[in-house]
CSV table of C-alpha atoms and ligand atoms in Angstrom, one decimal:
chain,number,residue,atom,x,y,z
A,1,MET,CA,2.5,1.0,-23.3
A,2,PHE,CA,-1.1,0.7,-24.5
A,3,THR,CA,-1.0,-1.7,-27.2
A,4,PRO,CA,-3.9,-4.0,-26.5
A,5,ASP,CA,-3.9,-5.8,-29.8
A,6,ASP,CA,-0.8,-8.1,-29.6
A,7,THR,CA,-0.6,-11.2,-27.2
A,8,ILE,CA,1.5,-10.8,-24.1
A,9,VAL,CA,3.1,-13.5,-22.0
A,10,ALA,CA,5.0,-13.6,-18.6
A,11,VAL,CA,5.7,-15.8,-15.8
A,12,ALA,CA,3.1,-15.0,-13.2
A,13,THR,CA,4.6,-16.6,-10.3
A,14,PRO,CA,7.6,-15.2,-8.3
A,15,PRO,CA,11.1,-16.0,-9.4
A,16,GLY,CA,12.8,-18.9,-7.7
A,17,ARG,CA,11.9,-22.5,-7.4
A,18,GLY,CA,8.6,-23.9,-6.2
A,19,GLY,CA,6.1,-26.9,-6.6
A,20,LEU,CA,4.3,-25.1,-9.5
A,21,GLY,CA,4.9,-22.0,-11.7
A,22,VAL,CA,2.4,-20.3,-13.9
A,23,VAL,CA,3.0,-18.9,-17.3
A,24,ARG,CA,0.1,-16.5,-18.4
A,25,LEU,CA,-0.8,-15.5,-22.0
A,26,SER,CA,-3.2,-12.8,-22.8
A,27,GLY,CA,-4.4,-11.4,-26.1
A,28,PRO,CA,-6.1,-12.4,-29.3
A,29,GLY,CA,-3.4,-15.0,-30.1
A,30,ALA,CA,-3.4,-16.7,-26.8
A,31,SER,CA,-5.2,-19.8,-27.7
A,32,THR,CA,-3.4,-20.3,-31.1
A,33,ILE,CA,0.0,-19.7,-29.2
A,34,ALA,CA,-0.9,-22.1,-26.5
A,35,GLY,CA,-1.8,-24.6,-29.3
A,36,ALA,CA,1.6,-24.3,-30.8
A,37,LEU,CA,3.2,-25.0,-27.5
A,38,LEU,CA,0.9,-28.0,-26.5
A,39,ASP,CA,0.9,-31.5,-27.8
A,40,ARG,CA,-2.8,-31.5,-28.6
A,41,SER,CA,-4.7,-31.2,-31.8
A,42,GLU,CA,-8.0,-29.9,-30.4
A,43,PRO,CA,-8.3,-26.6,-28.9
A,44,LEU,CA,-8.5,-26.3,-25.0
A,45,ARG,CA,-12.0,-26.5,-23.5
A,46,PRO,CA,-12.8,-23.0,-21.9
A,47,ARG,CA,-12.3,-23.2,-18.1
A,48,HIS,CA,-11.3,-26.7,-17.9
A,49,ALA,CA,-8.0,-27.9,-16.4
A,50,THR,CA,-6.4,-29.9,-19.1
A,51,LEU,CA,-3.2,-32.2,-18.8
A,52,ALA,CA,-0.9,-31.8,-21.6
A,53,ARG,CA,2.6,-31.6,-22.6
A,54,ILE,CA,4.9,-28.5,-23.7
A,55,VAL,CA,6.7,-29.6,-26.7
A,56,ASP,CA,9.6,-27.6,-28.4
A,57,GLN,CA,8.8,-27.7,-32.0
A,58,THR,CA,11.4,-25.2,-32.9
A,59,ALA,CA,14.3,-28.0,-32.5
A,60,VAL,CA,14.8,-30.2,-35.6
A,61,VAL,CA,13.2,-33.3,-33.6
A,62,SER,CA,10.4,-32.0,-31.3
A,63,ILE,CA,11.2,-32.5,-27.6
A,64,ALA,CA,8.9,-32.6,-24.8
A,65,VAL,CA,9.7,-29.8,-22.3
A,66,ASP,CA,7.3,-30.5,-19.3
A,67,GLN,CA,3.9,-31.9,-18.4
A,68,VAL,CA,1.5,-29.1,-17.5
A,69,VAL,CA,-2.1,-28.1,-16.7
A,70,ALA,CA,-3.3,-25.6,-19.2
A,71,THR,CA,-6.5,-23.5,-18.7
A,72,SER,CA,-8.1,-21.3,-21.3
A,73,PHE,CA,-10.2,-18.4,-20.2
A,74,PRO,CA,-12.0,-16.9,-23.3
A,75,ARG,CA,-12.8,-13.2,-23.5
A,76,PRO,CA,-14.5,-11.2,-22.2
A,77,GLY,CA,-14.9,-13.0,-18.9
A,78,SER,CA,-11.2,-13.5,-18.2
A,79,TYR,CA,-9.1,-11.5,-15.8
A,80,THR,CA,-7.7,-9.1,-18.5
A,81,GLY,CA,-10.9,-9.3,-20.5
A,82,ASP,CA,-8.9,-10.6,-23.4
A,83,ASP,CA,-8.4,-14.4,-24.3
A,84,VAL,CA,-6.2,-15.8,-21.5
A,85,VAL,CA,-4.3,-19.3,-21.2
A,86,GLU,CA,-2.7,-20.0,-18.0
A,87,ILE,CA,-0.1,-22.8,-18.1
A,88,CYS,CA,0.7,-24.5,-14.8
A,89,ALA,CA,4.1,-26.0,-15.0
A,90,HIS,CA,6.5,-27.3,-12.6
A,91,GLY,CA,8.1,-24.4,-10.7
A,92,SER,CA,11.5,-24.5,-12.2
A,93,PRO,CA,12.9,-21.1,-13.4
A,94,VAL,CA,14.6,-22.8,-16.4
A,95,LEU,CA,11.4,-24.6,-17.5
A,96,LEU,CA,9.2,-21.4,-17.0
A,97,SER,CA,11.6,-19.3,-19.0
A,98,ARG,CA,11.8,-21.9,-21.9
A,99,ILE,CA,8.1,-21.8,-22.0
A,100,VAL,CA,8.2,-18.1,-22.2
A,101,THR,CA,10.8,-18.4,-25.0
A,102,LEU,CA,8.7,-20.8,-26.9
A,103,ALA,CA,5.6,-18.7,-26.6
A,104,ARG,CA,7.6,-15.7,-27.9
A,105,ALA,CA,8.8,-17.8,-30.8
A,106,ALA,CA,5.1,-18.5,-31.4
A,107,GLY,CA,4.3,-14.8,-31.6
A,108,ALA,CA,3.7,-13.5,-28.2
A,109,ARG,CA,5.5,-10.5,-26.7
A,110,LEU,CA,7.0,-10.5,-23.2
A,111,ALA,CA,4.5,-8.4,-21.1
A,112,GLU,CA,5.5,-5.1,-19.4
A,113,PRO,CA,5.2,-4.8,-15.5
A,114,GLY,CA,1.5,-4.6,-14.5
A,115,GLU,CA,0.4,-5.1,-18.2
A,116,PHE,CA,-2.1,-7.9,-17.5
A,117,THR,CA,-3.8,-5.7,-14.9
A,118,LEU,CA,-3.5,-2.7,-17.3
A,119,ARG,CA,-5.6,-4.8,-19.9
A,120,ALA,CA,-8.1,-5.6,-17.3
A,121,TYR,CA,-8.5,-1.8,-16.7
A,122,LEU,CA,-8.5,-0.9,-20.3
A,123,ASN,CA,-11.0,-3.5,-21.1
A,124,GLY,CA,-13.2,-2.3,-18.1
A,125,ARG,CA,-12.9,-5.3,-16.0
A,126,LEU,CA,-11.6,-3.3,-13.1
A,127,ASP,CA,-11.4,0.4,-12.5
A,128,LEU,CA,-8.2,2.1,-11.6
A,129,VAL,CA,-8.9,2.0,-7.8
A,130,GLN,CA,-9.2,-1.8,-8.1
A,131,ALA,CA,-6.2,-2.2,-10.2
A,132,GLU,CA,-4.2,-0.5,-7.6
A,133,ALA,CA,-5.7,-2.9,-5.2
A,134,VAL,CA,-4.3,-5.7,-7.0
A,135,ALA,CA,-0.8,-4.3,-6.5
A,136,ASP,CA,-1.4,-3.7,-2.9
A,137,LEU,CA,-2.8,-7.1,-2.4
A,138,VAL,CA,0.3,-8.8,-3.8
A,139,GLU,CA,2.6,-6.3,-1.9
A,140,ALA,CA,0.8,-6.8,1.5
A,141,VAL,CA,3.1,-7.9,4.3
A,142,THR,CA,0.4,-8.1,7.1
A,143,PRO,CA,-2.9,-9.7,7.1
A,144,LEU,CA,-4.5,-6.3,7.9
A,145,GLN,CA,-2.9,-4.9,4.7
A,146,ALA,CA,-4.1,-7.6,2.7
A,147,ARG,CA,-7.7,-7.3,3.9
A,148,VAL,CA,-7.8,-3.4,3.0
A,149,ALA,CA,-6.5,-4.2,-0.4
A,150,PHE,CA,-8.9,-7.1,-0.9
A,151,ASP,CA,-11.8,-4.9,0.3
A,152,GLN,CA,-10.6,-2.2,-2.3
A,153,LEU,CA,-10.6,-4.8,-4.8
A,154,GLU,CA,-14.0,-5.9,-4.1
A,155,GLY,CA,-15.2,-2.4,-4.5
A,156,THR,CA,-15.5,-0.7,-1.2
A,157,VAL,CA,-14.1,2.4,-2.6
A,158,THR,CA,-15.4,2.0,-6.1
A,159,VAL,CA,-19.0,1.8,-5.0
A,160,ARG,CA,-18.8,5.0,-2.7
A,161,ILE,CA,-17.2,7.0,-5.6
A,162,ARG,CA,-20.0,5.8,-8.0
A,163,GLU,CA,-22.5,6.9,-5.5
A,164,LEU,CA,-20.7,10.4,-5.0
A,165,ASP,CA,-20.6,10.7,-8.9
A,166,ARG,CA,-24.1,9.8,-9.4
A,167,GLN,CA,-25.3,12.6,-6.8
A,168,LEU,CA,-23.1,15.0,-8.5
A,169,PHE,CA,-24.1,14.1,-12.1
A,170,ASP,CA,-27.7,14.6,-11.0
A,171,LEU,CA,-27.2,18.1,-9.6
A,172,ILE,CA,-25.0,19.1,-12.6
A,173,ALA,CA,-27.9,17.9,-14.9
A,174,ARG,CA,-30.5,20.0,-13.1
A,175,LEU,CA,-28.3,23.0,-13.0
A,176,GLU,CA,-27.6,22.8,-16.8
A,177,ALA,CA,-31.2,22.3,-17.5
A,178,SER,CA,-31.8,25.4,-15.5
A,179,LEU,CA,-29.4,27.3,-17.7
A,180,ASP,CA,-30.9,26.0,-20.8
A,181,PHE,CA,-34.3,27.5,-20.1
A,182,PRO,CA,-33.6,30.8,-18.6
A,183,ALA,CA,-36.2,32.7,-20.6
A,184,GLU,CA,-39.0,30.5,-19.3
A,185,GLY,CA,-37.9,30.9,-15.8
A,186,TYR,CA,-37.7,27.3,-15.6
A,187,HIS,CA,-35.5,26.4,-12.6
A,188,PHE,CA,-35.0,22.8,-11.9
A,189,VAL,CA,-33.1,23.7,-8.8
A,190,GLU,CA,-33.0,26.6,-6.5
A,191,ALA,CA,-29.7,28.1,-5.1
A,192,GLY,CA,-30.7,27.1,-1.5
A,193,GLU,CA,-31.3,23.6,-2.6
A,194,VAL,CA,-27.9,23.6,-4.5
A,195,VAL,CA,-26.2,24.6,-1.0
A,196,VAL,CA,-28.0,21.8,0.8
A,197,VAL,CA,-27.2,19.0,-1.9
A,198,VAL,CA,-23.6,20.0,-2.2
A,199,GLY,CA,-23.2,20.2,1.5
A,200,ALA,CA,-24.4,16.7,2.0
A,201,ILE,CA,-22.1,15.4,-0.8
A,202,ARG,CA,-19.2,17.2,0.7
A,203,GLY,CA,-20.1,15.6,4.1
A,204,GLN,CA,-19.8,12.2,2.4
A,205,VAL,CA,-16.3,12.9,0.9
A,206,GLU,CA,-15.2,14.2,4.3
A,207,ALA,CA,-16.4,11.2,6.1
A,208,LEU,CA,-14.2,9.2,3.6
A,209,LEU,CA,-11.3,11.4,4.3
A,210,ASP,CA,-11.7,11.1,8.2
A,211,GLY,CA,-10.5,7.6,8.4
A,212,ALA,CA,-8.0,8.1,5.5
A,213,ALA,CA,-4.9,8.8,7.8
A,214,ARG,CA,-5.3,5.5,9.5
A,215,GLY,CA,-6.0,3.7,6.3
A,216,ARG,CA,-2.7,5.2,4.9
A,217,LEU,CA,-0.9,4.1,8.0
A,218,ILE,CA,-2.2,0.6,7.3
A,219,ARG,CA,-1.3,0.6,3.6
A,220,GLU,CA,2.1,2.1,3.8
A,221,GLY,CA,3.3,1.1,7.1
A,222,CYS,CA,5.6,3.2,9.1
A,223,GLN,CA,9.0,3.6,10.6
A,224,VAL,CA,9.8,3.4,14.3
A,225,VAL,CA,13.2,4.2,15.6
A,226,ILE,CA,14.7,2.9,18.6
A,227,LEU,CA,17.0,5.5,20.4
A,228,GLY,CA,19.0,5.7,23.7
A,229,LYS,CA,22.4,5.8,25.0
A,230,PRO,CA,24.7,2.9,24.5
A,231,ASN,CA,24.2,-0.4,26.4
A,232,VAL,CA,20.7,0.4,27.5
A,233,GLY,CA,19.4,-2.7,25.4
A,234,LYS,CA,18.3,-1.2,22.1
A,235,SER,CA,19.6,-4.0,20.0
A,236,THR,CA,18.1,-6.6,22.5
A,237,LEU,CA,14.9,-4.9,22.5
A,238,PHE,CA,14.9,-4.7,18.6
A,239,ASN,CA,15.4,-8.3,18.4
A,240,GLN,CA,12.7,-9.1,21.1
A,241,LEU,CA,10.2,-7.0,19.3
A,242,LEU,CA,11.0,-8.9,16.0
A,243,GLY,CA,10.9,-12.1,17.6
A,244,VAL,CA,14.2,-13.1,15.8
A,245,VAL,CA,17.8,-12.3,16.2
A,246,ARG,CA,18.9,-9.8,13.9
A,247,ALA,CA,20.9,-6.9,15.6
A,248,ILE,CA,24.1,-7.7,17.0
A,249,VAL,CA,24.1,-7.5,20.8
A,250,THR,CA,27.3,-6.9,22.6
A,251,PRO,CA,28.3,-5.4,25.9
A,252,VAL,CA,30.7,-3.1,24.1
A,253,ALA,CA,29.3,0.5,23.7
A,254,GLY,CA,28.7,1.7,20.2
A,255,THR,CA,28.5,-1.7,18.5
A,256,THR,CA,25.5,-0.6,16.4
A,257,ARG,CA,27.0,2.1,14.2
A,258,ASP,CA,24.8,1.7,11.1
A,259,LEU,CA,21.2,1.5,10.9
A,260,VAL,CA,19.6,-1.9,11.2
A,261,THR,CA,16.1,-2.2,9.8
A,262,GLU,CA,13.5,-4.9,9.7
A,263,VAL,CA,9.8,-5.1,9.2
A,264,THR,CA,7.5,-6.4,11.9
A,265,ASP,CA,3.6,-6.9,12.0
A,266,LEU,CA,2.3,-4.8,15.0
A,267,ASP,CA,-1.4,-5.7,15.1
A,268,GLY,CA,-1.5,-5.5,11.4
A,269,LEU,CA,0.6,-2.3,11.0
A,270,ALA,CA,3.7,-3.1,9.0
A,271,VAL,CA,6.3,-1.4,11.1
A,272,THR,CA,9.8,-0.8,10.0
A,273,LEU,CA,11.9,-1.0,13.1
A,274,VAL,CA,15.2,1.0,13.0
A,275,ASP,CA,17.8,0.0,15.5
A,276,SER,CA,20.1,3.0,15.7
A,277,ALA,CA,23.4,3.9,17.1
A,278,GLY,CA,21.5,6.3,19.4
A,279,ILE,CA,21.9,10.0,19.6
A,280,ARG,CA,25.0,11.3,21.6
A,281,PRO,CA,28.2,13.0,21.1
A,282,ALA,CA,30.4,10.7,19.0
A,283,ARG,CA,33.9,9.7,19.7
A,284,ASP,CA,35.0,8.8,16.2
A,285,PRO,CA,33.9,9.7,12.5
A,286,VAL,CA,32.3,6.3,12.0
A,287,GLU,CA,30.2,6.9,15.2
A,288,GLU,CA,29.5,10.4,14.1
A,289,GLU,CA,28.1,9.1,10.9
A,290,GLY,CA,26.0,6.5,12.8
A,291,VAL,CA,24.4,9.2,15.1
A,292,TRP,CA,23.9,11.4,12.0
A,293,ARG,CA,21.9,8.5,10.4
A,294,ALA,CA,19.9,8.0,13.7
A,295,ARG,CA,19.0,11.7,13.7
A,296,GLN,CA,17.8,11.2,10.0
A,297,ALA,CA,15.9,8.2,10.9
A,298,LEU,CA,14.1,10.0,13.7
A,299,GLY,CA,13.3,12.6,11.3
A,300,VAL,CA,11.3,10.5,9.0
A,301,ALA,CA,10.0,8.1,11.8
A,302,SER,CA,6.4,8.0,12.9
A,303,ALA,CA,7.4,7.3,16.4
A,304,ALA,CA,10.4,6.6,18.6
A,305,VAL,CA,11.1,4.1,21.4
A,306,VAL,CA,13.4,5.6,23.9
A,307,VAL,CA,15.2,3.1,25.8
A,308,LEU,CA,16.4,3.7,29.3
A,309,ASP,CA,18.3,1.3,31.7
A,310,ARG,CA,16.8,0.9,35.0
A,311,THR,CA,19.8,-0.6,36.6
A,312,GLY,CA,22.2,2.3,36.3
A,313,PRO,CA,21.6,6.1,37.2
A,314,LEU,CA,20.0,8.4,34.5
A,315,ALA,CA,22.9,10.2,32.6
A,316,PRO,CA,22.8,13.6,30.8
A,317,GLU,CA,22.7,11.3,27.4
A,318,ASP,CA,19.4,10.0,28.6
A,319,TRP,CA,18.1,13.4,29.3
A,320,ALA,CA,19.3,14.5,25.8
A,321,VAL,CA,17.5,11.7,24.1
A,322,LEU,CA,14.3,12.5,26.2
A,323,GLU,CA,14.5,16.2,25.3
A,324,GLU,CA,15.1,15.5,21.6
A,325,THR,CA,12.2,13.1,21.4
A,326,ALA,CA,9.7,15.2,23.3
A,327,PRO,CA,8.0,16.8,20.1
A,328,VAL,CA,7.5,13.3,18.4
A,329,ARG,CA,5.3,10.4,19.1
A,330,ARG,CA,7.2,8.2,21.5
A,331,VAL,CA,7.2,5.3,23.9
A,332,VAL,CA,9.7,5.4,26.8
A,333,ALA,CA,10.8,1.7,27.4
A,334,VAL,CA,12.3,1.4,30.8
A,335,ASN,CA,14.7,-1.6,30.4
A,336,LYS,CA,16.1,-4.4,32.4
A,337,MET,CA,13.1,-4.9,34.8
A,338,ASP,CA,14.6,-8.2,35.6
A,339,GLU,CA,17.2,-6.5,37.7
A,340,PRO,CA,16.9,-4.3,40.7
A,341,ALA,CA,16.1,-0.7,39.8
A,342,SER,CA,18.2,2.2,40.7
A,343,TRP,CA,15.7,5.0,40.0
A,344,ALA,CA,12.0,5.5,40.3
A,345,LEU,CA,9.8,6.2,37.2
A,346,GLU,CA,8.4,9.3,38.8
A,347,SER,CA,12.0,10.9,38.6
A,348,LEU,CA,11.6,11.1,34.8
A,349,GLY,CA,9.2,13.9,35.5
A,350,LEU,CA,7.1,13.0,32.4
A,351,ALA,CA,3.6,14.2,32.2
A,352,ALA,CA,0.7,12.0,33.5
A,353,GLY,CA,-0.3,9.7,30.7
A,354,ALA,CA,3.1,9.5,29.0
A,355,ALA,CA,3.6,6.3,27.5
A,356,ILE,CA,6.1,4.7,29.8
A,357,VAL,CA,6.4,0.8,29.7
A,358,GLU,CA,8.7,-1.1,31.9
A,359,VAL,CA,10.4,-4.1,30.0
A,360,SER,CA,12.9,-6.8,30.0
A,361,ALA,CA,14.4,-7.1,26.6
A,362,ARG,CA,16.4,-10.0,27.9
A,363,THR,CA,13.4,-12.0,29.2
A,364,GLY,CA,10.6,-10.5,27.1
A,365,GLU,CA,8.7,-9.5,30.1
A,366,GLY,CA,6.5,-6.4,29.5
A,367,PHE,CA,6.7,-6.7,25.7
A,368,GLU,CA,2.9,-7.3,25.2
A,369,GLY,CA,2.3,-4.0,26.9
A,370,LEU,CA,5.2,-2.3,24.8
A,371,ARG,CA,3.6,-3.4,21.6
A,372,GLU,CA,0.0,-2.4,22.7
A,373,THR,CA,1.3,1.0,23.7
A,374,LEU,CA,3.4,1.6,20.6
A,375,ARG,CA,0.3,0.6,18.5
A,376,ASP,CA,-1.9,3.1,20.3
A,377,VAL,CA,0.7,5.9,20.0
A,378,LEU,CA,0.9,5.2,16.2
A,379,THR,CA,-3.0,5.1,15.7
A,380,ASP,CA,-3.7,7.7,18.2
A,381,GLY,CA,-5.6,5.2,20.2
A,382,GLU,CA,-7.9,4.2,17.3
A,383,SER,CA,-8.8,0.7,16.7
A,384,LEU,CA,-7.6,-1.3,13.6
A,385,THR,CA,-10.4,-3.9,13.8
A,386,ASP,CA,-12.5,-1.8,11.4
A,387,PRO,CA,-10.3,-0.4,8.7
A,388,PRO,CA,-11.3,2.6,6.7
A,389,PRO,CA,-11.8,2.1,3.0
A,390,VAL,CA,-9.6,4.9,1.7
A,391,ALA,CA,-5.9,4.1,2.3
A,392,ASN,CA,-4.1,5.4,-0.9
A,393,SER,CA,-2.3,8.8,-0.8
A,394,ARG,CA,-3.5,9.4,-4.5
A,395,HIS,CA,-7.1,8.7,-3.6
A,396,ILE,CA,-6.7,10.9,-0.5
A,397,GLY,CA,-5.3,13.8,-2.7
A,398,LEU,CA,-8.0,13.5,-5.1
A,399,LEU,CA,-10.8,13.4,-2.6
A,400,GLU,CA,-9.4,16.6,-1.1
A,401,ARG,CA,-9.6,18.3,-4.4
A,402,VAL,CA,-13.3,17.1,-4.5
A,403,ALA,CA,-13.9,18.4,-1.2
A,404,GLU,CA,-12.3,21.8,-2.0
A,405,ALA,CA,-14.1,22.1,-5.2
A,406,LEU,CA,-17.6,21.3,-3.6
A,407,GLY,CA,-16.7,23.8,-0.8
A,408,ALA,CA,-16.2,26.5,-3.5
A,409,ALA,CA,-19.4,25.4,-5.3
A,410,GLU,CA,-21.3,25.7,-2.0
A,411,GLU,CA,-19.8,29.1,-1.2
A,412,ALA,CA,-20.6,30.3,-4.8
A,413,ALA,CA,-24.3,29.1,-4.4
A,414,ALA,CA,-24.7,30.6,-1.0
A,415,THR,CA,-23.5,34.0,-2.1
A,416,GLY,CA,-25.7,34.1,-5.1
A,417,ALA,CA,-23.1,33.8,-7.8
A,418,ALA,CA,-24.3,32.8,-11.4
A,419,GLU,CA,-25.0,29.3,-11.9
A,420,GLU,CA,-22.2,29.0,-14.3
A,421,PHE,CA,-19.8,29.5,-11.5
A,422,VAL,CA,-21.3,26.9,-9.4
A,423,LEU,CA,-21.3,24.5,-12.3
A,424,ALA,CA,-17.6,25.1,-13.1
A,425,ASP,CA,-16.8,24.0,-9.4
A,426,LEU,CA,-19.1,21.0,-9.5
A,427,GLN,CA,-17.5,20.0,-12.8
A,428,ARG,CA,-14.0,20.4,-11.3
A,429,GLY,CA,-15.1,18.0,-8.4
A,430,ARG,CA,-16.5,15.6,-10.8
A,431,SER,CA,-13.3,15.5,-12.9
A,432,ALA,CA,-11.3,14.6,-9.7
A,433,LEU,CA,-13.5,11.7,-9.2
A,434,ASP,CA,-13.1,10.6,-12.8
A,435,GLU,CA,-9.4,10.7,-12.2
A,436,LEU,CA,-9.7,8.7,-9.1
A,437,THR,CA,-11.5,5.8,-10.9
A,438,GLY,CA,-9.5,6.0,-14.0
A,439,LYS,CA,-12.4,7.2,-16.2
A,440,ARG,CA,-10.2,10.1,-17.2
A,441,THR,CA,-6.6,9.8,-15.9
A,442,PRO,CA,-3.7,11.3,-17.6
A,443,ASP,CA,-1.5,8.8,-19.3
A,444,ASP,CA,1.6,9.8,-17.1
A,445,VAL,CA,-0.4,8.9,-14.0
A,446,LEU,CA,-1.5,5.5,-15.5
A,447,GLN,CA,2.1,4.8,-16.4
A,448,HIS,CA,3.4,5.7,-13.1
A,449,ILE,CA,0.8,3.4,-11.5
A,450,PHE,CA,1.4,0.4,-13.5
A,451,GLU,CA,5.2,0.8,-13.4
A,452,GLN,CA,5.1,-0.1,-9.8
A,453,PHE,CA,3.7,-3.6,-10.7
A,454,CYS,CA,6.0,-6.5,-11.2
A,455,ILE,CA,6.0,-8.4,-14.6
A,456,GLY,CA,3.4,-10.9,-14.7
A,457,LYS,CA,0.8,-9.1,-12.8
B,1,LIG,P1,22.6,-1.3,22.9
B,1,LIG,O1,23.9,-0.8,23.0
B,1,LIG,O2,21.7,-0.2,23.6
B,1,LIG,O3,22.0,-1.8,21.6
B,1,LIG,O4,22.5,-2.3,23.9
B,1,LIG,P2,22.4,-4.1,23.7
B,1,LIG,O5,21.2,-4.5,23.2
B,1,LIG,O6,23.7,-4.3,22.8
B,1,LIG,O7,22.7,-4.5,25.2
B,1,LIG,C1,23.7,-4.0,26.1
B,1,LIG,C2,23.8,-5.0,27.1
B,1,LIG,O8,22.7,-5.1,28.1
B,1,LIG,C3,24.0,-6.5,26.7
B,1,LIG,O9,25.0,-7.1,27.6
B,1,LIG,C4,22.7,-7.1,26.9
B,1,LIG,O10,22.7,-8.4,27.2
B,1,LIG,C5,22.2,-6.4,28.2
B,1,LIG,N1,20.8,-6.3,28.2
B,1,LIG,C6,19.9,-5.9,27.3
B,1,LIG,N2,18.6,-5.9,27.7
B,1,LIG,C7,18.7,-6.5,29.0
B,1,LIG,C8,17.6,-6.7,30.0
B,1,LIG,O11,16.4,-6.6,29.7
B,1,LIG,N3,18.1,-7.2,31.2
B,1,LIG,C9,19.3,-7.3,31.5
B,1,LIG,N4,19.7,-7.8,32.6
B,1,LIG,N5,20.3,-7.1,30.6
B,1,LIG,C10,20.0,-6.7,29.4
């Protein structure tokens, strides 16, 4: 995986047809290989878009393949830090793969997934946190996810980690100096000061962790399962929430036997909505399977929307769903408000403040309130307008390790343990920071991170 000396090539734009498609070359041979593909005798002028033709010189008679715009980005100021050439061709998969084949014939190797960004990281153009941000940015399905990823790419996390590392380094250096000159009684730092300084650094780590659950919710999105007895309007509500017709709506009970899922943008949260068969005693094996899947979906969901039908009396099945969902985050959607109600909301006997919203899935009435309530239930009422910097579970896990190590150092210093012990804890905290930014990250972790990328990134 780590072979930075050869020249790699890949299509950088998504598969399929488009107005334009980009083939990217990176490595020491990028310019020479591009030169072999283009009908030009002079080299490309750095950072200038140059109109040229791609010619296939592998044939007996050379054939023009496409008219392109080629741009060269010399090292070290390119995306990857190597020599890079980007060839912007017409967006036809046939053409683009031909250009890649020609580049390979001229000496390039097909890039592995994420290899361009891996090189950027290995060449010090990005740290690991920023490289992960590139993947998140490309994968984002809501504007808020894109914003969190872009902030991370711009260095919001990197800058904070660097500052934590600077403070830790300073303290470690002073402690080591104290150890080096014990005979002279030369103490660069007193135990009391260590407790205060470590406590302050730990406070900063915990402040970062404070918003992290919300950050993770934004980054990873969440699952919301729609439950209720047959015919209360679950599928209609699912479609209304999505704003498109996706689930099959029929007046026949038990139509939705499998799980239907779709992602919707709920104020920036990427919510995977799951329309289920509902949870109830099944009448046949297919339905039984559907009910089992609904239960599984509830098990992993962040929240449930329990749908009740206001036009008919509450049935034992309604009470069963209410009881089963009582321990989880939920919104009770009382549906069919466009028709006369046959029971009062108070008869549900839910606690004051329970999230109950009246809606009509048929007309869309009440859906603004439903979306707002669902968002509040998912975020514990916290705003999403100021997203926290830390959003990635790898970062959260490592910051927790830093906080734990600093807590141990603080305790050791406070109880008068030898400086060596305090130092060992501080070093442990610092190495977790190094793993976070990629200064010292095990190869298998790196491999795992870059495997998630698609080819061309
Ligand atoms: P599910 O079995 O719970 O998924 O229910 P469906 O979404 O398939 O709807 C069952 C029936 O209720 C269909 O005939 C829908 O048109 C009807 N329905 C759903 N929502 C509403 C609503 O808000 N008002 C009225 N009047 N009918 C609705």
